[in-house]
XYZ file of C-alpha atoms in Angstrom:
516
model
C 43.031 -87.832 -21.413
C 44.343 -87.166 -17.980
C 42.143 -85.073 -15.701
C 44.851 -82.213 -15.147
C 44.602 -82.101 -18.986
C 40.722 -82.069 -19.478
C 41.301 -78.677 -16.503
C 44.381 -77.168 -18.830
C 42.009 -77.175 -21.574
C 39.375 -75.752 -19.838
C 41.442 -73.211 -18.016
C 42.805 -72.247 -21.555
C 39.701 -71.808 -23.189
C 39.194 -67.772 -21.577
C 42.137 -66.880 -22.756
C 41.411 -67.705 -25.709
C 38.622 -65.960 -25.878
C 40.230 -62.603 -23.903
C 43.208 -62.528 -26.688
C 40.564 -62.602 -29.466
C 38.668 -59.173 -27.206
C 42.271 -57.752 -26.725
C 43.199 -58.056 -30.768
C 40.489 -55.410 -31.414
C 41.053 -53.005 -28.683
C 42.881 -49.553 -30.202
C 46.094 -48.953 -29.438
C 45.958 -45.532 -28.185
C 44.036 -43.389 -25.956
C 43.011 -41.506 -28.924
C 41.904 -43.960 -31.699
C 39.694 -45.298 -28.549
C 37.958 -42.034 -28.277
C 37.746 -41.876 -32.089
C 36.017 -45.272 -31.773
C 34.071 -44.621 -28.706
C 32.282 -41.683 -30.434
C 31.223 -44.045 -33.840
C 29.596 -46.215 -31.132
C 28.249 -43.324 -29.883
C 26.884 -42.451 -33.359
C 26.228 -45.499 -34.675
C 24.501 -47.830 -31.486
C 26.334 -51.727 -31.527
C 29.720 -51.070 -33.992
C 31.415 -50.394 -30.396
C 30.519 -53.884 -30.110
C 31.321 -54.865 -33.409
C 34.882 -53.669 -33.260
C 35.680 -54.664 -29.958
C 34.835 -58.358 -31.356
C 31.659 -59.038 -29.725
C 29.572 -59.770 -33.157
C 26.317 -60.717 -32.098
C 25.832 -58.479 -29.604
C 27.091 -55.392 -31.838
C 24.544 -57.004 -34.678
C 21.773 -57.160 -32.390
C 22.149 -54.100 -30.950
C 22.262 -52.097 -34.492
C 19.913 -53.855 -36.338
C 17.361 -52.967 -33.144
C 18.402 -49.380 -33.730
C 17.947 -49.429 -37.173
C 14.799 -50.872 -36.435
C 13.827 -48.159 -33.816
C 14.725 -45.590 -36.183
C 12.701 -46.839 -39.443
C 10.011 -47.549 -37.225
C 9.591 -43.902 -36.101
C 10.087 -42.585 -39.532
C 7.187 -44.907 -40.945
C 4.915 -44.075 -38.541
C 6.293 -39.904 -38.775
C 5.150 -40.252 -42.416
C 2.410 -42.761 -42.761
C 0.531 -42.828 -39.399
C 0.022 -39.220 -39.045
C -3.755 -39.852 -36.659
C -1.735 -42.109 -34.617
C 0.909 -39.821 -33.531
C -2.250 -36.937 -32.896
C -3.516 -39.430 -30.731
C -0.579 -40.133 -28.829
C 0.039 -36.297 -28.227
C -3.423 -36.202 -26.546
C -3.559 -39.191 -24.554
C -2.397 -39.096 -20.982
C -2.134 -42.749 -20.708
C 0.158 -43.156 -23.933
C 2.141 -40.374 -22.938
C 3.221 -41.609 -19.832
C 4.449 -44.769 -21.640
C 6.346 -42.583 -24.020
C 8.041 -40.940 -21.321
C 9.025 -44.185 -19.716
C 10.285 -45.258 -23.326
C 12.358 -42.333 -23.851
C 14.408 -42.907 -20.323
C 14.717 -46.484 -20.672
C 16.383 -45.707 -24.741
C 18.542 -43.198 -23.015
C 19.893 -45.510 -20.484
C 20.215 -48.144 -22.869
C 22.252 -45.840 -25.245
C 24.483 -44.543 -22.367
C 25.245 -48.229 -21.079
C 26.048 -49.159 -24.766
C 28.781 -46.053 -24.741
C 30.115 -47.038 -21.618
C 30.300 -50.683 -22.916
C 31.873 -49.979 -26.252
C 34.771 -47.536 -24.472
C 35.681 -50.279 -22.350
C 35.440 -53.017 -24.928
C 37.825 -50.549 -27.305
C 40.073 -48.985 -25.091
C 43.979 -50.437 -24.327
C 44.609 -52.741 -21.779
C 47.485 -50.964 -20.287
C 46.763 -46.942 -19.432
C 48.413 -44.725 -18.104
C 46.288 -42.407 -15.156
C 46.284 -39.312 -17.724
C 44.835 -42.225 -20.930
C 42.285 -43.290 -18.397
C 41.185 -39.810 -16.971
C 40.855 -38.035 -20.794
C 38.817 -41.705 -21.987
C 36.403 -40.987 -19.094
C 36.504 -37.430 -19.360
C 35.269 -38.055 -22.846
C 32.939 -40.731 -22.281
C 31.208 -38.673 -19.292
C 30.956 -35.788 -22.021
C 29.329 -38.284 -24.268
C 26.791 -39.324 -21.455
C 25.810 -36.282 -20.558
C 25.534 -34.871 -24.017
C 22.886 -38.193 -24.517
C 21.360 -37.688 -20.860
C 20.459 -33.825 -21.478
C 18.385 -34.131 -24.698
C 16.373 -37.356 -23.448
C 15.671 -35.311 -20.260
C 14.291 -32.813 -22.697
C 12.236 -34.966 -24.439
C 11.116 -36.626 -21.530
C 9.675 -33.241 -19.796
C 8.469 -31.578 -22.788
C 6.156 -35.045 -22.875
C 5.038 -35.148 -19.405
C 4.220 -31.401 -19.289
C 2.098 -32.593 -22.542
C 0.573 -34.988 -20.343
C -0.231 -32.519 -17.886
C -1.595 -30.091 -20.172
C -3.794 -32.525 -21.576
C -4.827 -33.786 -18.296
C -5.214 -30.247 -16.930
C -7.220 -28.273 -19.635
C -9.010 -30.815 -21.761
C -11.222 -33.168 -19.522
C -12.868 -36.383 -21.010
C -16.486 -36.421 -22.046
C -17.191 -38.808 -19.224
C -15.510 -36.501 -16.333
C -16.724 -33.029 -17.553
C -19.926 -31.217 -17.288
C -21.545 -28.736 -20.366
C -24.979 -27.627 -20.868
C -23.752 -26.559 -24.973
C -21.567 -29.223 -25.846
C -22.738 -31.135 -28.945
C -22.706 -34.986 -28.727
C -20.060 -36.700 -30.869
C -20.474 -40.052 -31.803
C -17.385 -40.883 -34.306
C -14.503 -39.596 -32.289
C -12.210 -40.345 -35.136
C -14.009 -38.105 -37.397
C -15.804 -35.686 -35.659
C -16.641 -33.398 -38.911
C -17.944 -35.965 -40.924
C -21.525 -34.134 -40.301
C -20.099 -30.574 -39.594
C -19.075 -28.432 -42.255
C -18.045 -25.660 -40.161
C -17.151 -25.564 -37.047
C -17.894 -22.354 -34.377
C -16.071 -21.374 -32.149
C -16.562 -19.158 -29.082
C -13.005 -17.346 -27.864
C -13.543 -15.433 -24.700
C -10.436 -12.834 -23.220
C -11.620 -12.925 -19.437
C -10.293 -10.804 -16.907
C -10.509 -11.395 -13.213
C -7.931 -8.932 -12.379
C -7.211 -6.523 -9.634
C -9.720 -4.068 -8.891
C -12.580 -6.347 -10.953
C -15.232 -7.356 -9.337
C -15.696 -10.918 -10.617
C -14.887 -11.946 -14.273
C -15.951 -10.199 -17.149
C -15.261 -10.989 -20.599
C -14.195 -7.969 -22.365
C -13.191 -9.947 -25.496
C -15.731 -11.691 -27.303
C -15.497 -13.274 -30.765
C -15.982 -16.280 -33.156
C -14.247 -18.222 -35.141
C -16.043 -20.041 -37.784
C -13.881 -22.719 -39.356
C -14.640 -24.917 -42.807
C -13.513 -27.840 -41.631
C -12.126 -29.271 -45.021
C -10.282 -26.388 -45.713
C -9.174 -24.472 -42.738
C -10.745 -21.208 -43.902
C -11.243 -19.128 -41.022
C -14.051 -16.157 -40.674
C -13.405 -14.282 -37.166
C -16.509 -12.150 -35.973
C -16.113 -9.548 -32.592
C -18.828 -9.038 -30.740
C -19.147 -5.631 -28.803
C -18.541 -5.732 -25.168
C -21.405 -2.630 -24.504
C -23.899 -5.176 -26.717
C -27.579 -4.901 -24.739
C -30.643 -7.102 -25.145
C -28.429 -10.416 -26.118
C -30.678 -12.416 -27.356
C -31.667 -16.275 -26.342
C -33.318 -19.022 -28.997
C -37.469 -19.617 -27.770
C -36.364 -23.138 -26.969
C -33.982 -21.663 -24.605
C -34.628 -21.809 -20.887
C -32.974 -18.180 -20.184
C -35.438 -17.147 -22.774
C -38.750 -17.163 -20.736
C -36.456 -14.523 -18.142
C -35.236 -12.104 -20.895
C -37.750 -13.223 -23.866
C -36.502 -9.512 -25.456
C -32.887 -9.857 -24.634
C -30.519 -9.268 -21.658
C -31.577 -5.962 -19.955
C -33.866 -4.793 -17.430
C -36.948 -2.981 -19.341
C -37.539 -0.565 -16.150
C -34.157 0.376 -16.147
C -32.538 3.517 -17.466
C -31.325 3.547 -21.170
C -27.629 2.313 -20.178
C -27.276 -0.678 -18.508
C -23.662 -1.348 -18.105
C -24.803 -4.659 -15.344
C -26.482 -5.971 -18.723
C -23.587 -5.685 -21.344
C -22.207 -8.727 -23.165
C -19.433 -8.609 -21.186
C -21.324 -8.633 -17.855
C -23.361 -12.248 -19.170
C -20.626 -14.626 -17.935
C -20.991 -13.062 -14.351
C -24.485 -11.978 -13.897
C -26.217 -14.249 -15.801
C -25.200 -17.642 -13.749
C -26.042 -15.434 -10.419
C -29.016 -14.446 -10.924
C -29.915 -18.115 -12.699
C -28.028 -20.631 -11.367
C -28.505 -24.350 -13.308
C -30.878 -22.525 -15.841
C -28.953 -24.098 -18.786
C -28.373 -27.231 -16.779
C -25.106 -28.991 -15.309
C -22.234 -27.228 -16.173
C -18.426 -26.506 -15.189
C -18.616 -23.018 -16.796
C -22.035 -21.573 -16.469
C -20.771 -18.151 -17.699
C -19.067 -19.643 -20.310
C -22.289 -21.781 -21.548
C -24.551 -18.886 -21.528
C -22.638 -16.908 -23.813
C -22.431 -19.968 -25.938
C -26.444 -19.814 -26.091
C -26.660 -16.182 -26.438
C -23.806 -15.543 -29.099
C -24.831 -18.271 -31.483
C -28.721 -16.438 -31.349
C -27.465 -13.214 -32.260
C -25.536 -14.218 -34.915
C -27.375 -16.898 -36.683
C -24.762 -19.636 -35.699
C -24.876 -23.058 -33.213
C -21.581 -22.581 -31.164
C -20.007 -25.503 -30.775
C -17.022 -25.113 -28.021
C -15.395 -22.672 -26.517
C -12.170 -21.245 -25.367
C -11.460 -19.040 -22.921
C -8.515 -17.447 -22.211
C -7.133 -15.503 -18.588
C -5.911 -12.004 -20.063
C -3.057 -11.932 -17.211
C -2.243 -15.437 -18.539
C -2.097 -14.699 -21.949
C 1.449 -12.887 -21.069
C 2.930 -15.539 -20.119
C 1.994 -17.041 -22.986
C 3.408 -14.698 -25.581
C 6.384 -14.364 -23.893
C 6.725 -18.336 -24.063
C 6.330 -17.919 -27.477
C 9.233 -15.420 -27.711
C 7.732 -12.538 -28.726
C 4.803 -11.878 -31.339
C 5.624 -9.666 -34.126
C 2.276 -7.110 -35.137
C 2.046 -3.931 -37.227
C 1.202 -0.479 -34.871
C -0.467 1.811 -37.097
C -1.493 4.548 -34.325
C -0.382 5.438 -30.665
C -2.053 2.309 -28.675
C -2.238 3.424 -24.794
C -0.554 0.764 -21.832
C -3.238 1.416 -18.899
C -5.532 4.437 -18.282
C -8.997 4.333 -17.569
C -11.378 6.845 -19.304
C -14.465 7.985 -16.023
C -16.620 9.266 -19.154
C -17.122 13.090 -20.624
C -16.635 15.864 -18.407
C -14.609 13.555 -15.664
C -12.225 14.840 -14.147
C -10.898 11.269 -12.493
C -9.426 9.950 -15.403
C -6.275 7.903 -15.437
C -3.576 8.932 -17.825
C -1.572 5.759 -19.475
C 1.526 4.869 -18.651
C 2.813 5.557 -21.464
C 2.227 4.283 -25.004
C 2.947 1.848 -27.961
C 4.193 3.967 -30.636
C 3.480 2.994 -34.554
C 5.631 1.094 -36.624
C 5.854 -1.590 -38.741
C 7.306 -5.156 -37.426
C 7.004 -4.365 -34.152
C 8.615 -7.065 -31.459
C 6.411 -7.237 -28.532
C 7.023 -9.127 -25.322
C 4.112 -10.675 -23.391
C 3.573 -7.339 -21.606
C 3.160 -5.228 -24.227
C 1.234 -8.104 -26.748
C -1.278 -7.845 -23.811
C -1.667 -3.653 -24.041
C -1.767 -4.257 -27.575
C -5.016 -5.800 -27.492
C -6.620 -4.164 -25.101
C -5.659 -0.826 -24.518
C -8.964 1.353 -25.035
C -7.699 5.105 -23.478
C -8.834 7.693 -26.131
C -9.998 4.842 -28.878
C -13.136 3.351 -29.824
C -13.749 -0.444 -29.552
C -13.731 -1.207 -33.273
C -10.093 -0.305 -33.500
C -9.361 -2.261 -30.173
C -11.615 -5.567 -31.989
C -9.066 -5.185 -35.202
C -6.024 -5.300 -33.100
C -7.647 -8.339 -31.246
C -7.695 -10.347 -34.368
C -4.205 -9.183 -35.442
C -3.028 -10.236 -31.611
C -5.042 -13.822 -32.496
C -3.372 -13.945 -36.144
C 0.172 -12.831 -34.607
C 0.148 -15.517 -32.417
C -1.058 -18.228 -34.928
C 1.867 -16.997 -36.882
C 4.887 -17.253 -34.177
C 3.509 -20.745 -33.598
C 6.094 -22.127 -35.871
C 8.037 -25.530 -35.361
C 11.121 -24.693 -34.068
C 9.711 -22.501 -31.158
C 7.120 -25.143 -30.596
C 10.165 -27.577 -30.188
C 12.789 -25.586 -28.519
C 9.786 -23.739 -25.839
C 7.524 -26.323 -25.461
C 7.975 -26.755 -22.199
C 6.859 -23.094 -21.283
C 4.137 -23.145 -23.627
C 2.886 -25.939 -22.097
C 3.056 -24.348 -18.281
C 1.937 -20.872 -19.830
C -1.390 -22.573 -21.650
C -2.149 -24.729 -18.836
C -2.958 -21.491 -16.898
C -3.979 -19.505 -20.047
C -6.896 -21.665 -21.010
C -10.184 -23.306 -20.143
C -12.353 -25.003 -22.547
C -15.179 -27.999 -22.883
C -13.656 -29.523 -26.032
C -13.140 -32.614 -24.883
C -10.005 -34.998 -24.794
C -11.268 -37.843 -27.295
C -11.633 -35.416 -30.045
C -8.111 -33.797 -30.117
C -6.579 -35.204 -32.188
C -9.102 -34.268 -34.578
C -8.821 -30.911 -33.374
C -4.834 -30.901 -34.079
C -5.189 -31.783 -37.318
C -8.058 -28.900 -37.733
C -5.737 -26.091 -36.760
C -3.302 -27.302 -38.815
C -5.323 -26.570 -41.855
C -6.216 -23.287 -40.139
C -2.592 -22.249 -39.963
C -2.186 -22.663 -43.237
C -5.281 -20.966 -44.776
C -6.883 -18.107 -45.128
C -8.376 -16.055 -41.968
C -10.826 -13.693 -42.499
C -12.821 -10.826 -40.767
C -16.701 -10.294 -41.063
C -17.578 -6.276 -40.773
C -20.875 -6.556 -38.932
C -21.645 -2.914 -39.582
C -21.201 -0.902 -36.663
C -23.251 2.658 -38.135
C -25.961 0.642 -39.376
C -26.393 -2.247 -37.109
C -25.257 -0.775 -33.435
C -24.323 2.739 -33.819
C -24.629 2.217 -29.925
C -24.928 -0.869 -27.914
C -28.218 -0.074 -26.690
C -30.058 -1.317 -29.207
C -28.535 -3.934 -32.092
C -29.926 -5.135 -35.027
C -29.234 -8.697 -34.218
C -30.949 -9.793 -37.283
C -29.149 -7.610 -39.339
C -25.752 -9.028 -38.444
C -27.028 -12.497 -38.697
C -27.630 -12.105 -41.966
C -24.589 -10.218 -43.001
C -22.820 -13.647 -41.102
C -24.492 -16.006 -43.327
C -23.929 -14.340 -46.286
C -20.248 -13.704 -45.804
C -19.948 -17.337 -44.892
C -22.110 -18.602 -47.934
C -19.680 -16.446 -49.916
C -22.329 -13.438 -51.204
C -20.568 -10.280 -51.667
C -22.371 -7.087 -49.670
C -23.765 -4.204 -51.162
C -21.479 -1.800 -51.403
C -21.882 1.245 -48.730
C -21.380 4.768 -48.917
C -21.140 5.224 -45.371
C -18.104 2.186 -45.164
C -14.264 3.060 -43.929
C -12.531 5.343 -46.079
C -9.550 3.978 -47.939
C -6.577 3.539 -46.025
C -3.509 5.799 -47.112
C -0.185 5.088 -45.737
C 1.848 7.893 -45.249
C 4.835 8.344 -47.709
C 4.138 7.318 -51.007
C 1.987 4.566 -53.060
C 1.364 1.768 -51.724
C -0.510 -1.594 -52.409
C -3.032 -1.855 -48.872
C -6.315 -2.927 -50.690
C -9.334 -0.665 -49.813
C -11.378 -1.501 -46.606
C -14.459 -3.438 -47.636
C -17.283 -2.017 -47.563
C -19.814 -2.170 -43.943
C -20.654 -5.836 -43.810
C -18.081 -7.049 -46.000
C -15.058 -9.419 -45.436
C -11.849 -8.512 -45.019
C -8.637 -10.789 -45.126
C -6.468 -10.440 -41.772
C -3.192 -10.163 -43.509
C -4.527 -7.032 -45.216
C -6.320 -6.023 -42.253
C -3.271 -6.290 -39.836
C -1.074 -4.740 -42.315
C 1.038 -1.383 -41.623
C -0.923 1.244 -42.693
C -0.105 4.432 -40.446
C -2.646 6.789 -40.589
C -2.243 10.239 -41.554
C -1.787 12.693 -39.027
């Protein structure tokens, strides 16, 4: 064979092989978007129509792949996906995953439309084929951006709230030694949630919300216990260091009856002043001493706590879209009551009037729990636990999904806590069950135990704690809440338990106007 034969041959052999491409382009503008779109849909048949087998086969038998991989481990490998969502490191490699699969699927559209489309086209064929390929991109590009910033704002709410054990300080926290399953040893787990406010006009932070949240931690069953902000003469344990300063509780005993500088919710700031390092190295003194103190009076060991920034929590209800709560009675936005026979009081605002379902922005949600003007603080403690059960209840997937990104900013300024980062996932999987279970008031009883906060009968309430969490029903008490009536006609609302009783939140936070 001649040498200008041998180079015909080889000359020939592209041809060949561009006729073969060209005999499975479309025909029209049209059938090539049709086609463009089931490449779009289904990763590699671009390929697979436009004649380039292999390719098209390796490409969808990797995205088949991709995709039955994320549904096994979805189903089966629940702890591993809880551990991804917690760990910074792992989430930064998802991230990069998720832009490097979106790139991949917008170069594999691209691909396809050029494999596909006809050779010859006219300058309105090309312009609507790129218009609709661009379309195609972007409608790719958007979602993965999402996805991609909903996981590094995961990251950096991680990384921001929940330090590691190794680069966090706390005088409280218990020592965990199987990170994997931290309640093998712990049937219940306590809680301390603290409502701070650092506002305008405060001097330093006080806690004005104080409560617990004891949790079974096989079933999720949730008992929520408020402690009064005027509480005096918190107690400490004897093996407490604090205890050899106030060995009779928090208050000064030369001091006059009323000690507002020594209430409960004057610990977090006072207590670290006047003591600093008592409890030992810490990145929340405040915090830590109410751990101590809380867990005495009640009977309990505290195990973590959460605190939350009142101005903070709007943002976060309004991330959340709203929380929906039942108003039973006038509940006042602002005002400030100087005591009897003042003259300097501040009127509110205005007010949040009663009625059932009510839609409340992060504004209002805030007023909600709070507001005190002309009410006592039992009734502002039940609307606390409705505001904590509200929010547990607008915490449902799709806002989770579609808001995550604002939740995510919103709690990374809403909260500070010492549970640390190894255990999350275990933590996830606790609330969870919580969600899903039954939540639960304990009635400390107010006329029998602190009629006023001058004096409690810590003992008392202890008792009534670990009874109502052993499951032992109270004595019933002829001094306890009346039976709600609702206003126009039967209805079902169960009677209020009797003083140092339980009482289910969904029954609690139920609308029951009262009568006027």
């Amino acid at each position: 064979m001649s040498r200008s034969t041998r180079a015909a041959g080889r000359r020939s052999a592209p041809k060949a092989s561009r006729s073969r491409h060209k005999a499975h382009r479309a025909r029209t503008v049209s059938k090539a978007i049709g086609l463009t779109l089931v490449s779009a849909l289904v990763p590699g048949s671009g390929f697979l129509m436009g004649g380039r087998t292999k390719l098209g086969a390796f490409v969808m038998t990797l995205s088949v792949g991709l995709l039955g991989l994320a549904a096994y481990i979805g189903l089966t490998k629940r702890d591993a996906v809880l551990t991804l969502a917690v760990d910074p490191s792992q989430l930064l490699i998802a991230t990069a995953a998720l832009v490097v699969l979106g790139l991949l699927w917008i170069w594999i559209v691209v691909a396809s439309h050029k494999l596909l489309r006809p050779v010859s086209l006219t300058a309105v064929g090309r312009l609507a084929g790129s218009a609709f390929v661009g379309l195609l991109c972007f409608a790719i590009a958007v979602p993965t951006t999402v996805a991609a910033q909903s996981v590094m704002a995961q990251r950096d709410l991680v990384g921001s709230v929940f330090a590691s054990e190794g680069n966090s300080k706390s005088a409280t926290r218990p020592k965990v030694e199987d990170k994997k399953d931290p309640w093998a040893d712990t049937p219940r787990l306590n809680l301390l949630l603290l409502g701070a406010d650092d506002g305008a006009g405060r001097e330093g932070t006080r806690t004005d919300t104080v409560m617990v949240a004891s949790i079974d931690t096989k079933t999720g069953d949730t008992k929520l216990i408020s402690l009064s902000r005027n509480w005096m003469r918190m107690p400490f344990p004897e093996d407490s260091p604090l205890h050899k300063f106030y060995p009779d509780g928090f208050y000064d005993p030369d001091g006059p009856a009323e000690q507002p500088e020594f209430y409960l919710d004057a610990m977090y700031r006072n207590l670290p002043a006047a003591h600093p390092g008592a409890l030992g190295a810490s990145d929340n003194e405040g915090a830590d001493v109410l751990k101590v103190s809380a867990g005495a009076a009640l009977g309990l060991d505290i195990d973590y706590y959460m605190q939350v920034n009142l101005k903070g929590f709007e943002s976060i209800v309004d991330a959340l879209g709203g929380i929906s709560v039942n108003i039973n009675y006038k509940v006042p936005i602002g005002g400030d009551y100087k005591g009897p026979g003042s003259g300097d009081d501040i009127l509110p605002k205005d007010y949040l009037q009663p009625g059932p379902d009510q839609k409340l922005n992060g504004h209002d949600a805030l007023w909600f729990a709070r507001g005190r003007y002309g009410l006592d603080d039992a009734s502002r403690q039940e609307r606390q636990r409705c505001t904590i059960h509200a929010i547990v209840n607008s915490a449902n997937p799709k806002t989770l999904v579609t808001k995550y990104q604002q939740i995510a900013s919103a709690s990374k300024k809403l909260l500070q806590t010492d549970i640390p980062q190894e255990i999350l996932p275990a933590f996830i999987e606790l609330g969870l069950k919580v969600k899903g279970a039954k939540v639960t008031n304990i009635d400390l009883d107010k006329k029998k135990n602190f009629p006023s906060g001058q004096n409690p009968n810590y003992e008392a309430m202890a008792e009534i704690v670990q009874n109502a969490i052993a499951g032992k029903k109270p004595v019933a008490s002829t001094t306890g809440t009346p039976t709600r009536k609702p206003s126009g006609g039967k209805s079902n609302t169960p009677v209020k338990p009797p003083a140092g009783g339980t009482e289910d939140l969904s029954d609690a936070c139920a609308y029951h106007p009262a009568n006027p």
